[in-house]
Structures are given as C-alpha cells and as structure tokens.
Coordinates of C-alpha atoms in Angstrom, one line a residue:
M29 CA 125.5 20.7 -21.0
D30 CA 123.6 17.6 -19.8
P31 CA 126.1 14.8 -19.1
F32 CA 123.5 12.2 -20.0
D33 CA 123.2 13.8 -23.5
E34 CA 124.8 11.1 -25.7
G35 CA 124.8 13.4 -28.7
A36 CA 127.1 15.8 -26.8
G37 CA 129.6 13.2 -26.0
G38 CA 127.8 12.4 -22.7
L39 CA 128.1 9.7 -20.1
L40 CA 127.6 6.7 -22.4
K41 CA 129.6 8.0 -25.3
Q42 CA 133.1 7.6 -23.9
P43 CA 136.4 6.2 -25.3
K44 CA 137.6 2.7 -24.3
S45 CA 140.3 4.3 -22.2
V46 CA 137.7 6.0 -20.0
W47 CA 135.7 2.9 -19.5
A48 CA 138.9 0.9 -18.7
T49 CA 139.9 3.5 -16.0
A50 CA 136.3 3.7 -14.7
G51 CA 136.0 -0.1 -14.5
A52 CA 139.2 -0.4 -12.6
S53 CA 138.0 2.4 -10.3
V54 CA 134.9 0.4 -9.5
V55 CA 137.1 -2.4 -8.3
A56 CA 139.4 0.0 -6.3
F57 CA 136.4 1.4 -4.4
M58 CA 135.1 -2.1 -3.9
G59 CA 138.2 -2.7 -1.8
I60 CA 137.1 -0.2 0.8
G61 CA 133.9 -2.0 1.8
L62 CA 135.0 -5.5 0.7
V63 CA 135.9 -6.6 4.3
D64 CA 132.7 -5.3 5.9
P65 CA 130.6 -8.5 5.7
I66 CA 133.6 -10.7 6.7
L67 CA 135.0 -8.8 9.7
P68 CA 133.4 -11.2 12.2
S69 CA 134.6 -14.1 10.1
I70 CA 138.2 -12.7 10.0
A71 CA 138.1 -12.2 13.8
Q72 CA 137.0 -15.8 14.2
G73 CA 139.4 -17.2 11.7
L74 CA 142.4 -15.5 13.1
N75 CA 141.3 -15.6 16.7
A76 CA 141.3 -11.8 17.0
T77 CA 139.2 -9.2 18.8
A78 CA 137.0 -6.7 17.1
S79 CA 139.4 -3.9 17.9
Q80 CA 142.3 -5.9 16.3
V81 CA 140.4 -6.6 13.1
S82 CA 139.3 -3.0 12.8
L83 CA 143.0 -2.2 12.3
L84 CA 142.4 -3.4 8.7
F85 CA 140.7 -0.1 8.1
T86 CA 143.2 1.9 10.3
S87 CA 146.3 0.7 8.5
Y88 CA 144.7 1.1 5.1
F89 CA 143.6 4.7 5.6
L90 CA 146.6 5.8 7.6
I91 CA 148.8 4.9 4.7
T92 CA 146.3 6.4 2.3
A93 CA 146.4 9.7 4.2
I94 CA 150.1 9.9 4.2
A95 CA 150.3 8.8 0.5
M96 CA 148.2 11.9 -0.4
L97 CA 151.5 13.9 -0.1
V98 CA 153.2 11.5 -2.4
T99 CA 150.7 10.8 -5.2
G100 CA 150.9 14.2 -6.9
F101 CA 154.7 14.2 -6.6
V102 CA 154.8 10.8 -8.3
S103 CA 152.2 11.3 -11.0
S104 CA 153.6 14.7 -12.0
R105 CA 156.9 13.0 -12.8
I106 CA 156.1 9.7 -14.3
G107 CA 152.6 10.5 -15.8
G108 CA 149.1 9.5 -15.1
K109 CA 149.1 6.1 -16.8
K110 CA 152.3 4.8 -15.1
T111 CA 151.0 6.0 -11.7
L112 CA 147.7 4.1 -12.3
L113 CA 149.6 1.0 -13.2
L114 CA 152.0 1.3 -10.3
G115 CA 149.0 1.6 -7.9
L116 CA 147.3 -1.4 -9.5
A117 CA 150.4 -3.5 -9.2
F118 CA 150.6 -2.7 -5.5
V119 CA 147.0 -3.7 -5.0
V120 CA 147.4 -7.0 -6.9
V121 CA 150.4 -8.0 -4.8
F122 CA 149.2 -6.9 -1.4
A123 CA 145.6 -8.0 -1.8
G124 CA 146.9 -11.4 -2.9
L125 CA 149.2 -11.6 0.1
A126 CA 146.4 -10.5 2.4
G127 CA 144.6 -13.7 1.5
T128 CA 147.5 -15.8 2.7
S129 CA 147.8 -14.1 6.1
G130 CA 148.4 -16.4 9.1
S131 CA 147.8 -13.7 11.7
V132 CA 145.9 -10.5 12.1
G133 CA 149.2 -8.6 12.3
E134 CA 150.2 -9.9 8.8
L135 CA 146.8 -9.0 7.4
V136 CA 146.9 -5.5 8.9
G137 CA 150.4 -5.0 7.3
F138 CA 149.3 -6.2 3.9
R139 CA 146.3 -3.9 4.0
A140 CA 148.7 -1.0 4.6
G141 CA 150.5 -1.9 1.4
W142 CA 147.1 -2.2 -0.3
G143 CA 146.2 1.3 0.9
L144 CA 149.4 2.7 -0.7
G145 CA 148.5 1.1 -4.0
N146 CA 144.9 2.2 -3.8
A147 CA 145.9 5.8 -3.0
L148 CA 148.2 5.9 -6.1
F149 CA 145.5 4.5 -8.3
V150 CA 142.3 6.2 -7.1
S151 CA 144.0 9.6 -6.5
T152 CA 145.0 9.7 -10.2
A153 CA 141.9 8.1 -11.7
L154 CA 139.6 11.1 -11.8
A155 CA 142.3 13.3 -13.5
V156 CA 142.9 10.6 -16.1
I157 CA 139.1 10.2 -16.7
V158 CA 138.7 14.0 -17.1
G159 CA 141.6 14.2 -19.5
A160 CA 140.4 11.3 -21.7
A161 CA 136.6 11.8 -21.5
A162 CA 134.4 13.1 -24.2
G163 CA 131.8 15.7 -23.3
G164 CA 133.7 17.8 -20.8
S165 CA 134.4 17.5 -17.1
A166 CA 130.7 17.2 -16.1
A167 CA 130.3 13.8 -17.8
A168 CA 133.7 12.7 -16.5
I169 CA 133.0 13.6 -12.9
L170 CA 129.6 12.0 -13.1
L171 CA 131.2 8.8 -14.4
Y172 CA 133.7 8.9 -11.6
E173 CA 131.0 9.4 -9.0
S174 CA 129.1 6.5 -10.5
A175 CA 132.2 4.2 -10.3
L176 CA 132.6 5.2 -6.7
G177 CA 129.0 4.4 -5.8
L178 CA 128.9 1.2 -7.8
G179 CA 132.2 0.1 -6.1
M180 CA 131.0 0.9 -2.6
A181 CA 127.8 -1.0 -3.3
C182 CA 129.3 -4.1 -4.9
G183 CA 132.3 -4.4 -2.5
P184 CA 130.2 -5.7 0.4
L185 CA 128.3 -8.0 -2.0
L186 CA 131.4 -9.5 -3.4
G187 CA 132.9 -9.8 0.1
A188 CA 129.7 -11.7 1.2
L189 CA 129.6 -14.0 -1.8
L190 CA 133.2 -15.1 -1.7
G191 CA 133.6 -14.7 2.1
D192 CA 130.8 -17.2 2.8
A193 CA 133.2 -20.0 1.7
S194 CA 136.3 -18.5 3.3
W195 CA 137.3 -15.0 4.5
R196 CA 140.4 -15.4 2.3
Y197 CA 138.6 -15.6 -1.0
P198 CA 137.5 -11.9 -1.2
F199 CA 141.2 -10.8 -1.1
F200 CA 142.1 -13.2 -3.9
G201 CA 139.1 -12.1 -5.9
T202 CA 140.2 -8.4 -5.6
A203 CA 143.7 -9.3 -6.7
F204 CA 142.4 -11.0 -9.8
L205 CA 140.0 -8.2 -10.7
M206 CA 142.7 -5.6 -10.3
A207 CA 145.0 -7.6 -12.5
V208 CA 142.3 -7.5 -15.2
G209 CA 142.1 -3.8 -14.7
F210 CA 145.9 -3.5 -15.0
L211 CA 145.7 -5.3 -18.4
C212 CA 142.8 -3.1 -19.6
I213 CA 144.6 0.1 -18.8
T214 CA 147.8 -1.1 -20.3
V215 CA 146.0 -1.8 -23.6
F216 CA 143.4 1.0 -23.8
L217 CA 144.8 4.0 -22.0
K218 CA 147.2 6.3 -23.8
E219 CA 149.7 8.3 -21.7
Q220 CA 148.2 11.6 -20.4
P221 CA 150.1 14.9 -20.8
R222 CA 152.2 15.8 -17.8
P223 CA 151.6 19.2 -16.0
A224 CA 153.9 22.0 -16.9
R225 CA 154.9 22.3 -13.2
K226 CA 156.0 19.3 -11.0
T227 CA 154.2 19.0 -7.7
S228 CA 156.4 19.0 -4.6
L229 CA 155.8 17.0 -1.4
L230 CA 154.9 20.1 0.5
D231 CA 152.5 21.7 -2.0
P232 CA 149.4 20.0 -0.6
V233 CA 150.3 21.2 3.0
K234 CA 150.9 24.7 1.8
A235 CA 147.5 24.7 0.0
L236 CA 145.8 24.2 3.4
G237 CA 146.9 27.8 4.2
H238 CA 143.7 28.8 2.4
G239 CA 141.0 29.3 4.9
G240 CA 138.2 27.8 2.8
L241 CA 140.1 24.7 1.9
A242 CA 141.3 24.2 5.5
S243 CA 137.7 24.6 6.7
A244 CA 136.4 22.0 4.2
A245 CA 139.2 19.6 5.3
I246 CA 138.4 20.0 9.0
S247 CA 134.7 19.6 8.5
A248 CA 135.3 16.5 6.3
F249 CA 137.6 15.2 9.0
F250 CA 134.7 15.2 11.5
Y251 CA 132.3 13.8 8.9
N252 CA 134.7 10.9 8.0
Y253 CA 134.9 9.8 11.6
T254 CA 131.1 9.3 11.5
F255 CA 131.3 7.7 8.0
F256 CA 133.8 5.1 9.0
T257 CA 132.2 4.4 12.4
V258 CA 129.3 3.2 10.3
L259 CA 131.4 1.3 7.8
A260 CA 133.9 -0.4 10.1
F261 CA 132.1 -0.8 13.5
T262 CA 128.4 -1.5 12.5
P263 CA 129.1 -5.0 11.1
F264 CA 130.1 -6.1 14.7
V265 CA 126.9 -4.5 16.1
L266 CA 124.6 -6.2 13.5
N267 CA 126.4 -9.5 14.0
M268 CA 124.9 -11.1 10.9
T269 CA 126.0 -13.8 8.5
P270 CA 128.2 -12.6 5.6
Y271 CA 125.3 -12.9 3.2
K272 CA 122.9 -10.9 5.3
S273 CA 125.6 -8.3 6.2
G274 CA 126.6 -8.1 2.5
A275 CA 122.9 -7.5 1.5
V276 CA 122.6 -4.7 4.1
F277 CA 125.8 -2.9 2.9
F278 CA 124.8 -3.5 -0.7
A279 CA 121.6 -1.6 -0.1
W280 CA 123.6 1.0 1.8
G281 CA 125.9 1.4 -1.2
V282 CA 123.0 1.6 -3.7
L283 CA 121.6 4.5 -1.7
L284 CA 125.0 6.1 -1.6
A285 CA 125.4 5.9 -5.3
V286 CA 121.9 7.2 -6.1
F287 CA 122.1 10.1 -3.7
S288 CA 125.6 11.0 -4.7
V289 CA 125.0 11.0 -8.5
I290 CA 121.3 11.9 -8.9
V291 CA 119.9 13.5 -5.7
A292 CA 122.7 15.6 -4.4
P293 CA 123.1 17.8 -7.6
R294 CA 119.4 18.5 -7.6
L295 CA 119.4 19.5 -3.9
Q296 CA 122.4 21.7 -4.4
K297 CA 120.7 23.5 -7.3
R298 CA 117.6 24.2 -5.2
F299 CA 119.0 24.9 -1.8
G300 CA 122.7 25.6 -2.3
S301 CA 125.7 23.5 -1.4
L302 CA 126.3 24.7 2.2
K303 CA 122.7 24.3 3.3
V304 CA 122.5 20.9 1.8
L305 CA 125.7 19.8 3.5
G306 CA 124.9 21.2 6.9
G307 CA 121.4 19.6 6.8
S308 CA 122.7 16.3 5.6
L309 CA 125.3 16.2 8.4
V310 CA 122.7 16.9 11.1
L311 CA 120.4 14.2 9.6
L312 CA 123.3 11.7 9.6
A313 CA 124.0 12.5 13.2
A314 CA 120.4 11.7 14.1
D315 CA 120.5 8.5 12.0
V316 CA 123.6 7.1 13.7
L317 CA 122.2 8.0 17.1
V318 CA 119.1 6.0 16.5
L319 CA 121.2 3.3 15.0
G320 CA 123.1 3.0 18.2
Y321 CA 120.1 2.9 20.5
G322 CA 117.5 1.2 18.4
S323 CA 116.5 -2.5 18.0
H324 CA 118.3 -4.8 15.7
T325 CA 115.8 -4.1 12.9
T326 CA 116.1 -0.4 13.5
A327 CA 119.9 -0.6 13.3
V328 CA 119.7 -2.4 10.0
V329 CA 117.3 0.3 8.6
C330 CA 119.4 3.1 9.9
T331 CA 122.6 1.6 8.5
I332 CA 121.1 1.4 5.0
L333 CA 119.6 4.9 5.4
S334 CA 123.0 6.4 6.3
G335 CA 124.1 5.7 2.7
A336 CA 121.8 8.4 1.5
F337 CA 123.3 11.1 3.7
I338 CA 126.8 9.8 3.0
G339 CA 126.2 10.0 -0.7
V340 CA 125.1 13.6 -0.5
N341 CA 128.0 14.6 1.7
N342 CA 130.5 12.9 -0.5
T343 CA 129.4 14.9 -3.6
V344 CA 129.2 18.3 -1.8
Y345 CA 132.6 17.8 -0.1
T346 CA 134.1 16.9 -3.5
E347 CA 133.0 20.1 -5.1
L348 CA 134.1 22.2 -2.1
A349 CA 137.5 20.7 -2.1
L350 CA 138.0 21.2 -5.8
G351 CA 136.5 24.7 -6.1
V352 CA 136.9 26.6 -2.8
S353 CA 140.5 27.7 -3.2
D354 CA 142.7 29.1 -5.9
A355 CA 145.1 26.2 -5.6
P356 CA 145.4 23.7 -8.6
R357 CA 142.8 21.0 -8.2
P358 CA 145.3 18.2 -7.7
V359 CA 147.1 20.0 -5.0
A360 CA 144.0 21.2 -3.2
S361 CA 142.5 17.7 -3.3
A362 CA 145.7 16.1 -2.0
G363 CA 145.8 18.6 1.0
Y364 CA 142.1 18.0 1.7
N365 CA 142.4 14.3 1.6
F366 CA 145.6 14.3 3.7
V367 CA 143.6 15.8 6.6
R368 CA 140.3 13.9 6.2
W369 CA 141.7 10.4 5.8
F370 CA 143.2 10.5 9.2
A371 CA 139.7 10.4 10.6
A372 CA 139.0 7.3 8.4
A373 CA 142.0 5.7 10.1
A374 CA 141.0 6.8 13.6
A375 CA 137.3 5.8 13.7
P376 CA 137.8 2.0 13.1
Y377 CA 140.3 1.9 15.9
F378 CA 138.6 4.1 18.5
A379 CA 135.0 2.9 18.0
P380 CA 135.7 -0.7 19.3
K381 CA 137.9 0.7 22.0
I382 CA 135.2 3.1 23.2
E383 CA 132.8 0.2 23.3
E384 CA 135.3 -1.7 25.5
W385 CA 135.7 1.3 27.8
T386 CA 132.0 2.1 28.0
D387 CA 129.2 0.2 26.2
I388 CA 128.0 -0.5 22.7
H389 CA 125.9 2.7 22.4
I390 CA 128.6 5.3 23.1
P391 CA 130.6 4.8 19.9
F392 CA 127.5 6.0 18.0
V393 CA 127.0 8.9 20.3
V394 CA 130.6 10.0 19.5
A395 CA 129.9 9.5 15.8
A396 CA 126.8 11.7 16.1
V397 CA 128.8 14.4 17.9
T398 CA 131.5 14.4 15.2
A399 CA 128.8 14.7 12.4
V400 CA 127.3 17.7 14.2
A401 CA 130.8 19.2 14.6
G402 CA 131.3 18.9 10.9
A403 CA 128.0 20.8 10.4
V404 CA 129.1 23.5 12.9
V405 CA 132.3 24.1 11.0
V406 CA 130.2 24.6 7.8
V407 CA 128.0 27.1 9.6
V408 CA 130.8 29.0 11.3
R409 CA 133.0 29.1 8.3
R410 CA 130.3 29.5 5.6
K411 CA 131.8 32.8 4.3
A412 CA 135.2 31.1 3.7
L413 CA 133.5 28.1 2.1
R414 CA 131.3 30.2 -0.1
H415 CA 133.2 30.5 -3.4
E416 CA 132.2 30.8 -7.0
A417 CA 133.8 27.6 -8.4
E418 CA 132.7 28.5 -11.9
E419 CA 135.3 31.4 -11.9
L420 CA 138.1 28.8 -11.4
E421 CA 136.8 26.4 -14.0
P422 CA 138.8 27.6 -17.1
R423 CA 142.1 27.7 -15.1
H424 CA 141.5 24.4 -13.3
A425 CA 140.7 22.7 -16.5
A426 CA 144.3 23.2 -17.6
E427 CA 145.6 21.9 -14.3
D428 CA 143.8 18.6 -14.1
G429 CA 146.7 16.5 -15.4
V430 CA 147.4 14.8 -12.1
T431 CA 146.1 13.7 -8.8
V432 CA 142.5 14.3 -7.9
F433 CA 140.8 12.2 -5.3
A434 CA 138.1 13.9 -3.3
N435 CA 135.7 11.0 -2.5

C-alpha cells in the first residue's frame, strides 16, 4: 500500500487525534536541536565554557537513556494518552524553568527534567500514532518520521529567531508550544487500548539478549556518538551568529527529513538495508573528517551534508530495532534506545574535553572513527542483523500499544 495514497487512508487522510499527536511530536523533536544556534550565546550569558554548556545535551540524553527502562513500565499501566500528557507536562514545566536559569548548573538540571518528559512523550508517540492512524502502519510510521525531520529542521530555526533577542526566549517558546500540544491531545486523542501484558522494568534489558538487537544497539551507539558530535560540538566550531547558525542547521534538518522519509526507503529497496547502512556510515565518517580539517566554508557545507547521511541512518536503524528480534516492538525499542542514548549523552561532554586536551580537529577524528566502528559492527554481525521483519509484522501489530521510540 502506498502511504501517500489518500484514497487508501494515506498520509494526508488522518484523524484529528493523529495530527494532534504528530504536531506535538514536531515540537518535541524541535527541543533536541533548539539550543544549537544559541550554545555560544548561553555560554556568554552564563559565563560558562563550551564543555560546561555542552552538558545541556549530556544531562538531557543521560536521563532519556535511563528513562527508556521506565516509559514502557509507565505506559503499560496508565495508558498511552496519560503517558503523553505526563511527558508534555514535564516538558512545559522544565522548559519554562530552563528559561529562568541563573547559572549553567541550574540550566543543566532543568534540561535533565526536560529529558525525562521528552522521553515519556516521544517514546509513546509512535505507538499512539500507529494505533490511531488510518491506512495501516506504513502511513503512520511515515508521518512519525516526517514529524521527526520537521522538528529537527525547525528546532534550530526557532532557536535562532527567538535566541537572537535572548537565549532565554527559545525555552519559553518551547514551553508555550508544548502547552498547546497538551491541550490538543487532551481534546482530540482518545485513550488507547492497554496491552494485555504489563511491561516490567527489566524487560528491555532482557530483550538485548537477542544477538541481532544487541548488535543493532551497539552499532547505533557508535553512530550516535558521531551524530551528536556534529549536533552539539559543531556550533562552537562554526562560531556564527544565532541566525547564521540556525540557517545552517535548518538546512541540515531539511536534508535529514528528505533523506529519512523519501531517499532511504528507495535506497533500501534497491540495495538492501545493511548495505545502505554500512555505506552511509562510512560516508558520514568521511564527511565529519573533512568537516574537522576543512576551511570554515567547507565545515558549513559538511555540516549540512551530514544531515543526509544521518537521515538515512535514522530510518534504517529504526527498522532494524523494530524488526530484527522476536521481542515485542515496544520492549525491543526501549532496550535499543537504552544503549544508544548513552552515546548521545557522552559525545557532547567528551568532544569539547578532547579539544581541550588536544586540538579542535581531534574530536572529529574520534567521531569519524566511531562512525566506522558502527559500520564494522554491521559488517561483522550482518547475519544476526539480517531478519525478515515482514514475518513479525502480524504479531507486532498487536503489540504496538505502548512505547516505541527508535529515532
């Protein structure tokens, strides 16, 4: 079925509840890249170093990683709608508090609370969209991927527009938009059916006993280190005004969205998922290496170009995480994300530290090495990663009542 086929209940023919959830998802993903253009401004405003400000990402994703063990436990007990609203409430409160921070320590702490809320919301959003969407899971997943891409593209743009006046305004803006999302979901989304079996806190960890899922998680761990070196460290290297930096990362996000939703599926169909993933990781490694050693113009071009490879990787990793094992999708996704988000927490911390210990080029060398390491895992573990996901589709469709967050 073509997800763009409106007559078949495709992408554009969705209930209000789906659009409300997808719209709130856009804002949730905006929160990831929102601070990119204003990182130098935050450092200046709070008299902080680059490594201190980078902890905004570290605290956010460290809590997100740990929360992966909790989200399924929560949503399988209180239901998808209440989990979404709980997550949104956390984001509204902590994003608002972040805008009032008087020190970098306070801001890092508030971002941690924001990360917990975002984990609760985003980890449940795809399952809710799949459950409420018309036209089957293909249209629902495409809509979710579109929300991710749009959010990643618009986050830096919003951060630049509001951050040009004050670094505090993007945080207040996010709190306001998420409050609107809270109201929309309250009004338009009906409660989703709860799964027959409640998820325990250890289920995601047990799921990693499957060789294919563990391999996907380890490969994604290395890849995420590269991804978040680009996202969290590059703004300091580019050293541009919020508007210019926002424009760069907006273009980056547009490429991410286009390659995630449109290009990646076509490449997978022609070459196969593992070849596409391995090749994209190697090209990403080459790109960040050139980014680190090139001129300022070259660094800008390579930053934008990295969005294409990141978009492809996100899509393929999503499918691997959801289809490579026989674990229920929510449980497999939680275990996978529990591993890979630790790299998203580590990269923003270590990249500036590596620069302090060596020079500005070496963080990108490390990022290139980790991308290649991710590709090596794909090659070495290709038999474990090769799985006919279609065979699992009928069973998984009945299990999609709770947490799924693979991007």
